[in-house]
XYZ file of N, CA and C in Angstrom:
726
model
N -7.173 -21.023 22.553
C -6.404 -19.815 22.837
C -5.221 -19.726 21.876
N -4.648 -18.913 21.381
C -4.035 -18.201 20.440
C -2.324 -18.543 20.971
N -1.602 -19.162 19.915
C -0.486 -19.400 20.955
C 0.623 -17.948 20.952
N 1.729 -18.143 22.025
C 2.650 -16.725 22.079
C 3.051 -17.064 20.848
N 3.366 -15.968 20.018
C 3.875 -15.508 19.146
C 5.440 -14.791 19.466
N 5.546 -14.206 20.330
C 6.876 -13.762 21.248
C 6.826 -13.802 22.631
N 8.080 -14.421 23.271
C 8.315 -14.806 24.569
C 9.653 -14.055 25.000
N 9.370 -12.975 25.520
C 10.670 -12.776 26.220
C 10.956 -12.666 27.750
N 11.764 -13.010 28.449
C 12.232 -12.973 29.983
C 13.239 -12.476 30.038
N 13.902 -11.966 30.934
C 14.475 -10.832 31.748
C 15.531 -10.449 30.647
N 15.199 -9.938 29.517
C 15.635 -9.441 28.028
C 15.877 -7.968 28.791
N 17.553 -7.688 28.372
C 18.234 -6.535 28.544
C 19.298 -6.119 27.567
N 19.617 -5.102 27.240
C 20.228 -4.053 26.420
C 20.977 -3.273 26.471
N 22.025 -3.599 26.206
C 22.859 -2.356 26.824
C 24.310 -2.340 25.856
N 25.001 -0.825 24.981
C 25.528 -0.366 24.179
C 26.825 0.303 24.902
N 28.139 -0.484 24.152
C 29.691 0.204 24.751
C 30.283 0.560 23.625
N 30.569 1.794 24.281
C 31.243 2.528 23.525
C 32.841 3.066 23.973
N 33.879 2.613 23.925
C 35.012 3.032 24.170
C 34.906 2.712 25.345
N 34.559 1.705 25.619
C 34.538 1.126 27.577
C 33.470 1.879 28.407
N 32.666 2.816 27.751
C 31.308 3.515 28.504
C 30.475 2.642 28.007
N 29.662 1.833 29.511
C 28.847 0.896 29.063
C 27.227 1.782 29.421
N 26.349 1.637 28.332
C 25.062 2.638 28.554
C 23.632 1.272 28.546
N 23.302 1.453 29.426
C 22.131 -0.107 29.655
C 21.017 1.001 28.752
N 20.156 0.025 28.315
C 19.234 0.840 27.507
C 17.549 0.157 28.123
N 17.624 -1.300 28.044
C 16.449 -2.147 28.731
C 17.181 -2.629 29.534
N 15.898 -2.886 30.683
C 16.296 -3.290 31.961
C 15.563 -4.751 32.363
N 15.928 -5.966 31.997
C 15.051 -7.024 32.276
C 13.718 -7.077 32.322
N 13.426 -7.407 30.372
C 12.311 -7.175 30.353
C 11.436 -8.428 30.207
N 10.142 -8.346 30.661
C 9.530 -10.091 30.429
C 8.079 -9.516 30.262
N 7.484 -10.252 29.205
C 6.367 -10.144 28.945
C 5.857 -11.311 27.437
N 4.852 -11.389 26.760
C 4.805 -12.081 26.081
C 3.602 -11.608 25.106
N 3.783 -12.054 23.751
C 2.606 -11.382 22.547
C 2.238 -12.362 21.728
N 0.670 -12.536 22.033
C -0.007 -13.687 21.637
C -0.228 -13.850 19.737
N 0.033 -14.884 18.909
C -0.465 -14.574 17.653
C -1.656 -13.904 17.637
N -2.076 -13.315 16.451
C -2.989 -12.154 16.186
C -3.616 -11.047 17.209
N -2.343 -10.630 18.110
C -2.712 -9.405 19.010
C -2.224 -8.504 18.148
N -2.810 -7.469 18.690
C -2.425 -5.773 18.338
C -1.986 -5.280 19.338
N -0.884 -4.992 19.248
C -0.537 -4.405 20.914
C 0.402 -3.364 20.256
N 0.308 -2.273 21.489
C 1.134 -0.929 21.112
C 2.374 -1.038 22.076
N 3.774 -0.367 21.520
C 4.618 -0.280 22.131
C 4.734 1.361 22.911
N 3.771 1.455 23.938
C 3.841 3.325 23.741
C 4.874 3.539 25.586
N 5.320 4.959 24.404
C 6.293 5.580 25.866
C 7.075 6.836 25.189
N 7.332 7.877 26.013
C 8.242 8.912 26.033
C 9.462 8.521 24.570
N 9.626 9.250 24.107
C 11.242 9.583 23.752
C 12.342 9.162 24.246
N 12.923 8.025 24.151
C 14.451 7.598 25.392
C 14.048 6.532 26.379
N 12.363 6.020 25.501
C 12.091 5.304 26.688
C 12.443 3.784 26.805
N 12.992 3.413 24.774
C 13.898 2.197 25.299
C 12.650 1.055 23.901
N 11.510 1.843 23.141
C 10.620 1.114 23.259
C 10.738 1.005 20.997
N 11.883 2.130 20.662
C 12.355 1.319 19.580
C 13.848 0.278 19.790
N 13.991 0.412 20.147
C 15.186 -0.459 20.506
C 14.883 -2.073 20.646
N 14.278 -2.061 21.836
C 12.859 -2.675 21.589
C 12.340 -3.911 20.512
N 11.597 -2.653 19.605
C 11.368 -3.261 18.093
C 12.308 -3.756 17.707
N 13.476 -2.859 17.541
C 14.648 -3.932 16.690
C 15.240 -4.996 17.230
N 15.576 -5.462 18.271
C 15.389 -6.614 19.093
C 14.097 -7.385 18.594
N 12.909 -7.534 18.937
C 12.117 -8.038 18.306
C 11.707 -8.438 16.731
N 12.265 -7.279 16.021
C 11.899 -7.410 15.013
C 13.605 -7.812 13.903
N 14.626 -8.597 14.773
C 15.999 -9.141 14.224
C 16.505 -8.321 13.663
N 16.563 -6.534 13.915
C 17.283 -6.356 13.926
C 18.609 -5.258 14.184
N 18.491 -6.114 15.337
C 19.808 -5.727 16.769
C 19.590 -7.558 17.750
N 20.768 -7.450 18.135
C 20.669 -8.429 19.463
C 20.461 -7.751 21.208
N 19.636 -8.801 21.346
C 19.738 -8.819 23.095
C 21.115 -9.058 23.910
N 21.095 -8.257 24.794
C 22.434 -8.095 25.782
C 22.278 -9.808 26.485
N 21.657 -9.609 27.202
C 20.980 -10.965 28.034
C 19.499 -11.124 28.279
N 19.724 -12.415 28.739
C 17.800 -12.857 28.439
C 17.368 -13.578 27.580
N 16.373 -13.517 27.698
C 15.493 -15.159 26.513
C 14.647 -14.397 25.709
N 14.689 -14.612 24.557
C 13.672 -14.343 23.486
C 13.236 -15.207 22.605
N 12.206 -15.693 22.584
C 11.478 -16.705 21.590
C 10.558 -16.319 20.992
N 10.772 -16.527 19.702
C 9.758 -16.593 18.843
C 9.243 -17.672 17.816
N 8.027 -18.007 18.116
C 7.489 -18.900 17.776
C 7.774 -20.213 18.181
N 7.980 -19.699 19.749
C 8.530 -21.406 20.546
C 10.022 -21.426 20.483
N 10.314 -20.391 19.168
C 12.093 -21.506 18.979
C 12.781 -19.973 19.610
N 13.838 -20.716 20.532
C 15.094 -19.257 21.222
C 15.736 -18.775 20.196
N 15.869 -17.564 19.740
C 15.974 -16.620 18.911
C 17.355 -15.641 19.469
N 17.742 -15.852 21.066
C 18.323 -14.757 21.651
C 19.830 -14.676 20.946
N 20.501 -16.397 20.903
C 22.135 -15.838 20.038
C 22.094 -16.262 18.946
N 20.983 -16.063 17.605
C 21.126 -15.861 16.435
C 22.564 -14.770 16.027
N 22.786 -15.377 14.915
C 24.087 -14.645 14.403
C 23.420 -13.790 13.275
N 23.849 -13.022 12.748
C 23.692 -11.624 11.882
C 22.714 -12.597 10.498
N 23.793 -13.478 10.078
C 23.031 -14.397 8.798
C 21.562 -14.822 9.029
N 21.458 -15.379 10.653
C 20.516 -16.156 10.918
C 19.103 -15.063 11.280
N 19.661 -13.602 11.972
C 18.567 -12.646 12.192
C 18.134 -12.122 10.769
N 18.897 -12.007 10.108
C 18.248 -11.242 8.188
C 17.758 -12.579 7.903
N 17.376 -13.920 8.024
C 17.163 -14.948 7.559
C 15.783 -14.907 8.048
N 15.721 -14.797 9.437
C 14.320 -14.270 10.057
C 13.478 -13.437 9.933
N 14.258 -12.334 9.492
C 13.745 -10.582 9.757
C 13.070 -11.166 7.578
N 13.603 -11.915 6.886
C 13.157 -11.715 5.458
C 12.239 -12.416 5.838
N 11.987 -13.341 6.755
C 10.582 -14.783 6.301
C 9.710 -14.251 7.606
N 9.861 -13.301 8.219
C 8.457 -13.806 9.264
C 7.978 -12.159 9.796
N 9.008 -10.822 9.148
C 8.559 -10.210 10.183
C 8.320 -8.646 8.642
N 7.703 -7.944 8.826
C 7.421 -7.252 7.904
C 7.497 -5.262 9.051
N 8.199 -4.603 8.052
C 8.486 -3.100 8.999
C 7.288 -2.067 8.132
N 6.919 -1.383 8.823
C 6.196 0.036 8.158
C 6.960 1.090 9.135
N 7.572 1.947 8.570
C 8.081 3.319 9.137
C 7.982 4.393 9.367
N 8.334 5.729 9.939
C 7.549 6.692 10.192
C 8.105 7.400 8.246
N 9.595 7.134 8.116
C 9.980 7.709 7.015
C 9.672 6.102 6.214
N 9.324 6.421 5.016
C 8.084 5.558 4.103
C 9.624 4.494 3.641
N 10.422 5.140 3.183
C 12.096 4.210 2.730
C 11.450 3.848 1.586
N 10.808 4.836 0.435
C 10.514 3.914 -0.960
C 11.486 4.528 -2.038
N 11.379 3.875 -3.304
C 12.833 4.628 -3.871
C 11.625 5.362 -5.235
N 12.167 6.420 -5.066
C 11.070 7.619 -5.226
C 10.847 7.574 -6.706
N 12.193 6.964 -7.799
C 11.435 7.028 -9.072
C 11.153 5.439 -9.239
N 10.704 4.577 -8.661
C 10.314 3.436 -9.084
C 8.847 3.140 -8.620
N 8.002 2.592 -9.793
C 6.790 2.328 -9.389
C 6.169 1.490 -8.408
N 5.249 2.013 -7.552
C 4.189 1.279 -6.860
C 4.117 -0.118 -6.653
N 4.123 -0.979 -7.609
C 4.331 -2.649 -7.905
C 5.790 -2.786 -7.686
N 6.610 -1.998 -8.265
C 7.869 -2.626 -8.300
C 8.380 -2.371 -6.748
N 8.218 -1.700 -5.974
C 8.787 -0.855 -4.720
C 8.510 -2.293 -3.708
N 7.087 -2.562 -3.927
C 6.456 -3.676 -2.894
C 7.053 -5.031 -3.483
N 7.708 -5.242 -4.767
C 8.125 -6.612 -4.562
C 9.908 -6.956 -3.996
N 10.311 -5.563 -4.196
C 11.673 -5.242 -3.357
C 12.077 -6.552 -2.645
N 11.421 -7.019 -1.202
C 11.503 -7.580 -0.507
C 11.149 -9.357 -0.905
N 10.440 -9.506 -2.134
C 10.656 -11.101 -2.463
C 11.945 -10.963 -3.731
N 12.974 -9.664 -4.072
C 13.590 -10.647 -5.332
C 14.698 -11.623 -5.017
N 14.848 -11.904 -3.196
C 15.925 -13.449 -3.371
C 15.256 -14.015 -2.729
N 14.255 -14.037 -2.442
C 13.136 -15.806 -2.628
C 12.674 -16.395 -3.497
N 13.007 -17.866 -3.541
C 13.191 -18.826 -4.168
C 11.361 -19.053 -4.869
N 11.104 -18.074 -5.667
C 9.773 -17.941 -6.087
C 10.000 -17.312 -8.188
N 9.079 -17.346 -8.834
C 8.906 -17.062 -9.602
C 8.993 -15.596 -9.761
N 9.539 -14.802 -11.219
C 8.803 -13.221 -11.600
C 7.198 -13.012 -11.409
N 6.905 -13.854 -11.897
C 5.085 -14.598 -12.284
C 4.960 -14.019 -10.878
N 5.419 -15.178 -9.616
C 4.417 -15.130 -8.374
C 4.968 -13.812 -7.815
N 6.329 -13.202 -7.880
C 6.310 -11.722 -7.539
C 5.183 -10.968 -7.505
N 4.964 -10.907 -8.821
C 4.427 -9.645 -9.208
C 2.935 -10.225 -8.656
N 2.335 -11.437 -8.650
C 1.008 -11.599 -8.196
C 1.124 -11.408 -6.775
N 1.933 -11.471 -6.085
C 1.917 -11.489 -4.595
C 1.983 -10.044 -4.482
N 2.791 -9.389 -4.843
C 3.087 -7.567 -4.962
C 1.434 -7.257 -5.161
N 0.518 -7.641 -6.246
C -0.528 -7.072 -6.629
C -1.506 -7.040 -5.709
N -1.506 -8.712 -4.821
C -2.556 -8.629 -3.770
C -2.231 -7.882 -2.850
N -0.877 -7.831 -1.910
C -0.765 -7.004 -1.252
C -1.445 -5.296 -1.287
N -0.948 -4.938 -3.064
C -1.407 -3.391 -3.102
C -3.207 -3.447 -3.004
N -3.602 -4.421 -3.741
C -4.922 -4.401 -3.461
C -5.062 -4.204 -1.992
N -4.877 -4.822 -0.999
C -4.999 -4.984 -0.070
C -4.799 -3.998 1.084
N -4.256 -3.007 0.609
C -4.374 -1.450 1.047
C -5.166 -0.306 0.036
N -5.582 -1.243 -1.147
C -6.685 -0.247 -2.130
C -6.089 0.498 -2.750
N -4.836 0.485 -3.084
C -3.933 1.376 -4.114
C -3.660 0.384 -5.420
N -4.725 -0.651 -6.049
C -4.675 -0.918 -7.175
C -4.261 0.162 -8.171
N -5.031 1.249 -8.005
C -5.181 1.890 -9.237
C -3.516 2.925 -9.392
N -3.073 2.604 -8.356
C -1.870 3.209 -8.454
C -0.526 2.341 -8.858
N -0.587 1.514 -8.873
C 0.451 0.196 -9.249
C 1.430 0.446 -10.066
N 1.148 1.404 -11.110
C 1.807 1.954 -11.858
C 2.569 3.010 -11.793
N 2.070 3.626 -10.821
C 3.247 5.177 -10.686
C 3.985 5.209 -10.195
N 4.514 6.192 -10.147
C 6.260 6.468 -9.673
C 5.560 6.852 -7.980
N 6.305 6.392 -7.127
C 5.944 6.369 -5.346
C 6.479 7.751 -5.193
N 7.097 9.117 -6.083
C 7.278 10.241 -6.384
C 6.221 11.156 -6.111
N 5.335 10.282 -7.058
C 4.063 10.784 -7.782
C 2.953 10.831 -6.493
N 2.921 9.945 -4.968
C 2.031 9.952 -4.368
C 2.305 10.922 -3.040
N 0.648 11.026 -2.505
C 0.926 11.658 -1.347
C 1.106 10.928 -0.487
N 1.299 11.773 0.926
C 2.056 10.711 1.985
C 1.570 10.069 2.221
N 0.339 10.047 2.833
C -0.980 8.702 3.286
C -0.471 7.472 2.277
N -0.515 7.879 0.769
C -0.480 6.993 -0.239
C 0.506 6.277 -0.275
N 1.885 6.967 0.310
C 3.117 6.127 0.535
C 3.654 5.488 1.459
N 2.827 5.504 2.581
C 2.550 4.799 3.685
C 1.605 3.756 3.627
N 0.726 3.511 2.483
C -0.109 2.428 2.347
C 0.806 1.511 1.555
N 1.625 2.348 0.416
C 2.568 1.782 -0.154
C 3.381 0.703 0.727
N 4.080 1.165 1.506
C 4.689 0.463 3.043
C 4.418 -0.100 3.523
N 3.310 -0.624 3.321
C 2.553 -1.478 4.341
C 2.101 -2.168 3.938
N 2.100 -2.303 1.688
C 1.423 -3.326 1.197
C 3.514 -3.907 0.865
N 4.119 -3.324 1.163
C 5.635 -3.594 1.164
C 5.980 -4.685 2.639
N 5.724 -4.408 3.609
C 5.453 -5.242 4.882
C 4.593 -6.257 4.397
N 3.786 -6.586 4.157
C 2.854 -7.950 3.639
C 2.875 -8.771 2.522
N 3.953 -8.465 1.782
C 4.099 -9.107 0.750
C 4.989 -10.098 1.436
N 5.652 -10.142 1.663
C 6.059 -11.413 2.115
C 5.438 -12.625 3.344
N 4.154 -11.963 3.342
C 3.102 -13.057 4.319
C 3.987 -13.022 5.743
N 4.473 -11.507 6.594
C 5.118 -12.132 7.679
C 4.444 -12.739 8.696
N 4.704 -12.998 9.653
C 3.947 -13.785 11.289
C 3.499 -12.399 11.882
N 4.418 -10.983 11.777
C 4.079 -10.307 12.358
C 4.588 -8.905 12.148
N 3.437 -7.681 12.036
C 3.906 -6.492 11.251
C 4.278 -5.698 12.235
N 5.424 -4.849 12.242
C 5.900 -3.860 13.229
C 5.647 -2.195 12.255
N 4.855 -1.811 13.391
C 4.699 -0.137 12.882
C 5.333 1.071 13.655
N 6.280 1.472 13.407
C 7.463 2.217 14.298
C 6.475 3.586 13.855
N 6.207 4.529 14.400
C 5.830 5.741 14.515
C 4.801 5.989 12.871
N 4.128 5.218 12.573
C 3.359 5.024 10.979
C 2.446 6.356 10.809
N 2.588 7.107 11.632
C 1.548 8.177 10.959
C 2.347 9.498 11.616
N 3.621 9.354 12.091
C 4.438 10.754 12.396
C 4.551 11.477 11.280
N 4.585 11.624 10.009
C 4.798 12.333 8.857
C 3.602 12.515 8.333
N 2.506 12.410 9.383
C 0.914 12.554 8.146
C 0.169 12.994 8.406
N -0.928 14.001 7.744
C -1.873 14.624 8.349
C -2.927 13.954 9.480
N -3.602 14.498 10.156
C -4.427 13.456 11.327
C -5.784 12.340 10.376
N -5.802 13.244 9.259
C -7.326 12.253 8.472
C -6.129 10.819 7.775
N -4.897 11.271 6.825
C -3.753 10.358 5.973
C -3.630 9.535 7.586
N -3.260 9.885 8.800
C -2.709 8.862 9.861
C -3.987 8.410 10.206
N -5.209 8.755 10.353
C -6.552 7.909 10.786
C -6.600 6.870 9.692
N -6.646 6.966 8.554
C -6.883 6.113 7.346
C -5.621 4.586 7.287
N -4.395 5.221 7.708
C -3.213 4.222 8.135
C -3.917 3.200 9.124
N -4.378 4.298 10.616
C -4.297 3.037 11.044
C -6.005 2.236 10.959
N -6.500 2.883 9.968
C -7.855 1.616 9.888
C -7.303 0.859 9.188
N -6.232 0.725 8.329
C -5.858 -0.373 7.558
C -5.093 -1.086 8.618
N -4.191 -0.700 9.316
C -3.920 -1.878 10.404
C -4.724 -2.375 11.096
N -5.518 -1.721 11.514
C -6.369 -2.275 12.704
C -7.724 -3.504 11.572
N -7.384 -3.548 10.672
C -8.315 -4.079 8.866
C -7.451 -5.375 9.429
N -6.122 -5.008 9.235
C -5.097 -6.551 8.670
C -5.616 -7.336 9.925
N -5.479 -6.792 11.450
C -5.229 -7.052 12.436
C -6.545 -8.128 12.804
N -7.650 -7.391 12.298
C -8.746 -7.900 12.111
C -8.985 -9.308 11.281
N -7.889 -9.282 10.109
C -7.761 -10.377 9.608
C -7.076 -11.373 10.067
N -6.247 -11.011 11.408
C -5.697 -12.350 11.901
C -3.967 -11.783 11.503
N -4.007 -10.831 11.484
C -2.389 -10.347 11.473
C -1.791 -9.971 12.846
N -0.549 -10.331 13.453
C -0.061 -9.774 14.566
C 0.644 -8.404 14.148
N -0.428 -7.607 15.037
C 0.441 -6.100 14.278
C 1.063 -5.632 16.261
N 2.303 -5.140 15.791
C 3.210 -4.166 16.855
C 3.151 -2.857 16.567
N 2.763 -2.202 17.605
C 2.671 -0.838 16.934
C 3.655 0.176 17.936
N 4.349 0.843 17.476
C 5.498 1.458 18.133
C 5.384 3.429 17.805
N 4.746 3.964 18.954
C 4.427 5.269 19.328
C 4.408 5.859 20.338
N 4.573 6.827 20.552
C 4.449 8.065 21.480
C 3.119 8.606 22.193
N 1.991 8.561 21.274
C 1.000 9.247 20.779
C -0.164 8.664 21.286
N -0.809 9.318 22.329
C -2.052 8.707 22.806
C -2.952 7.769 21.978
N -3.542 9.202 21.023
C -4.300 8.418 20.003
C -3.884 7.383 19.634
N -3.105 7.380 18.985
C -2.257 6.453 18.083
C -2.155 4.866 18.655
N -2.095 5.078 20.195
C -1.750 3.585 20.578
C -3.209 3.213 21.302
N -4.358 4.318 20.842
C -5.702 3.812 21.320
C -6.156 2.889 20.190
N -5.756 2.662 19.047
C -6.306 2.271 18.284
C -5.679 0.279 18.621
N -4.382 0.010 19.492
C -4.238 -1.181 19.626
C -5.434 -2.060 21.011
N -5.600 -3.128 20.611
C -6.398 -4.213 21.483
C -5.231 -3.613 23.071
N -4.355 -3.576 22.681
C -3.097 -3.631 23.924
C -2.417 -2.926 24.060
N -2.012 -1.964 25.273
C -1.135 -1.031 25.738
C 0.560 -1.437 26.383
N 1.206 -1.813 25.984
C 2.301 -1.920 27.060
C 3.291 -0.778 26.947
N 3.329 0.137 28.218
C 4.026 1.346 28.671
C 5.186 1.388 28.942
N 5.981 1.725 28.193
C 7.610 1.990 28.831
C 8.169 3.424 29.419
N 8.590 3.110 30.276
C 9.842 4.429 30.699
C 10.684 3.990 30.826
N 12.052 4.506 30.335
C 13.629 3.981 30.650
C 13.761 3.271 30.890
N 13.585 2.149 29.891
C 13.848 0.936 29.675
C 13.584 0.279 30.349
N 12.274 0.130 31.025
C 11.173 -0.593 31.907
C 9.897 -0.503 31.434
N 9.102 -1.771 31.775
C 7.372 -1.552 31.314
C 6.641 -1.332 32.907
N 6.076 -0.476 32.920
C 5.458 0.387 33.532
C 3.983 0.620 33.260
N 3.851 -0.526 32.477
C 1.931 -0.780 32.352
C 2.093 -1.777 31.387
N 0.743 -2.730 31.413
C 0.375 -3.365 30.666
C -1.259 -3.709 30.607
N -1.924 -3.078 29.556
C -3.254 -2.922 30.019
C -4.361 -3.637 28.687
N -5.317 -4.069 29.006
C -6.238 -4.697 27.695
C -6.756 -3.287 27.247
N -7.171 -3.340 26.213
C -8.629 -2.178 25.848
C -9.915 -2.963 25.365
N -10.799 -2.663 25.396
C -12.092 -2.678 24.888
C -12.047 -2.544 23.987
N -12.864 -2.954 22.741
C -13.453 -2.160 22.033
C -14.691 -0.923 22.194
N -15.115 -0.730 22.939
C -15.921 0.410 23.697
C -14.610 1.294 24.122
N -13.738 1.252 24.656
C -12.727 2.145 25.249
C -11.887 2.522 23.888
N -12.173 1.769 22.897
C -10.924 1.975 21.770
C -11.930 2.966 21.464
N -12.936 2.782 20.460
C -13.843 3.853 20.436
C -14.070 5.166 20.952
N -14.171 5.222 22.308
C -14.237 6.286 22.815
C -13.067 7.302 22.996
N -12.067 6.579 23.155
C -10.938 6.975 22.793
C -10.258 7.411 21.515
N -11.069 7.647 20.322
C -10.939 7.396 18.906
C -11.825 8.539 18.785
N -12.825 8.893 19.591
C -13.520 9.695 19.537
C -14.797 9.270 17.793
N -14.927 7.855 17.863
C -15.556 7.174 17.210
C -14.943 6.912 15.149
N -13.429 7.258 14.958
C -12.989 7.317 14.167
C -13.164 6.235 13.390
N -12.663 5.484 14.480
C -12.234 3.969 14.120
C -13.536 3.357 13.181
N -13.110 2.576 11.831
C -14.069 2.086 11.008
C -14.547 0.831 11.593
């Protein structure tokens, strides 16, 4: 059996502002096994990016336990969460964050130039990654130059270049046509397949049919937690899924 990959218990949240204290999560506990796919889905306000950045280092937990990878993670200091958030955890976004006149290769190695690695292994690690979403042939262009699908694969060969433990996808196909967001997420549901822990963070029925795992939030509570099938992902996909 697959060990947890994240452990959290009665993990809560809550933001002051001028002495107005606003709780955001409400003691949350649940746990995410290495190489699951699980979706973060819920309403607008429902608490479930906040969430991510907690999980993904970066914001802290109010109170509560959070572990990852066995080791307590909950009072990391600012140095110690960017220390984490660079070696283990990789973001894809709904807005792509690429810098629009720099090329394809160069955009995706962004994230290794202060690891203690070679130019050499940069650029070879940058290359497999782009392979690895099938935008070889684009390596060269300006991330200007592509369409959105294309700059969202971009993003996601930007998330994997640094080999994280685990990819977080905050709303990955809100900016894209329904065929550019079907094509996104066969490449996650590809990595996921390869043994990647992907998080997927949406609103969107579809969207979170495509994870092995459902967990439901409302106001800052989980309010489901459900397996899927692959027969139910399918049908639910209305047979999209590759």
């Amino acid at each position: 059996m697959a060990a947890a990959l994240i452990e959290v218990v009665g993990l809560t949240k809550q933001y002051e502002n001028e002495g107005v204290v606003t709780p955001v999560l409400h003691g949350l506990s649940f746990s995410i096994l290495s190489g699951e796919f699980v979706s973060l889905m819920g309403p607008s306000g429902s608490g479930k990016s906040t969430l991510m950045h907690i999980l993904g280092f970066l914001d802290h937990l109010t109170s509560g336990t959070y572990r990852f990878e066995g080791r307590d993670v909950s009072q990391l200091q600012d140095d110690e969460l960017a220390a984490m958030r660079s070696r283990k955890v990789g973001f894809v976004f709904q807005q792509f964050n690429l810098l629009p006149k720099t090329t394809v290769l160069a955009n995706v190695t962004l994230p290794l130039l202060y690891m203690p690695m070679s130019e050499a292994e940069r650029i070879a690690n940058a290359q497999r990654a782009i392979e690895a979403v099938g935008l070889s042939h684009r390596a060269q262009y300006l991330s200007s130059q592509l369409s959105g699908g294309e700059k969202q694969r971009v993003a996601i060969a930007r998330a994997l270049v640094n080999d994280p433990a685990v990819v977080f996808a905050d709303e990955p196909t809100g900016n894209l046509d329904s065929k550019s967001g079907a094509q996104i997420m066969n490449i996650l549901d590809q990595l996921n397949q390869q043994g990647r822990t992907v998080i997927l963070v949406t609103h969107e029925t579809t969207t979170a049919a495509y994870a092995r795992r459902i967990i439901r939030m409302k106001d800052g509570l989980l309010v489901g937690d459900e397996r899927v099938d692959e027969e139910r992902r399918r049908a639910a996909l209305g047979g999209e899924l590759k």
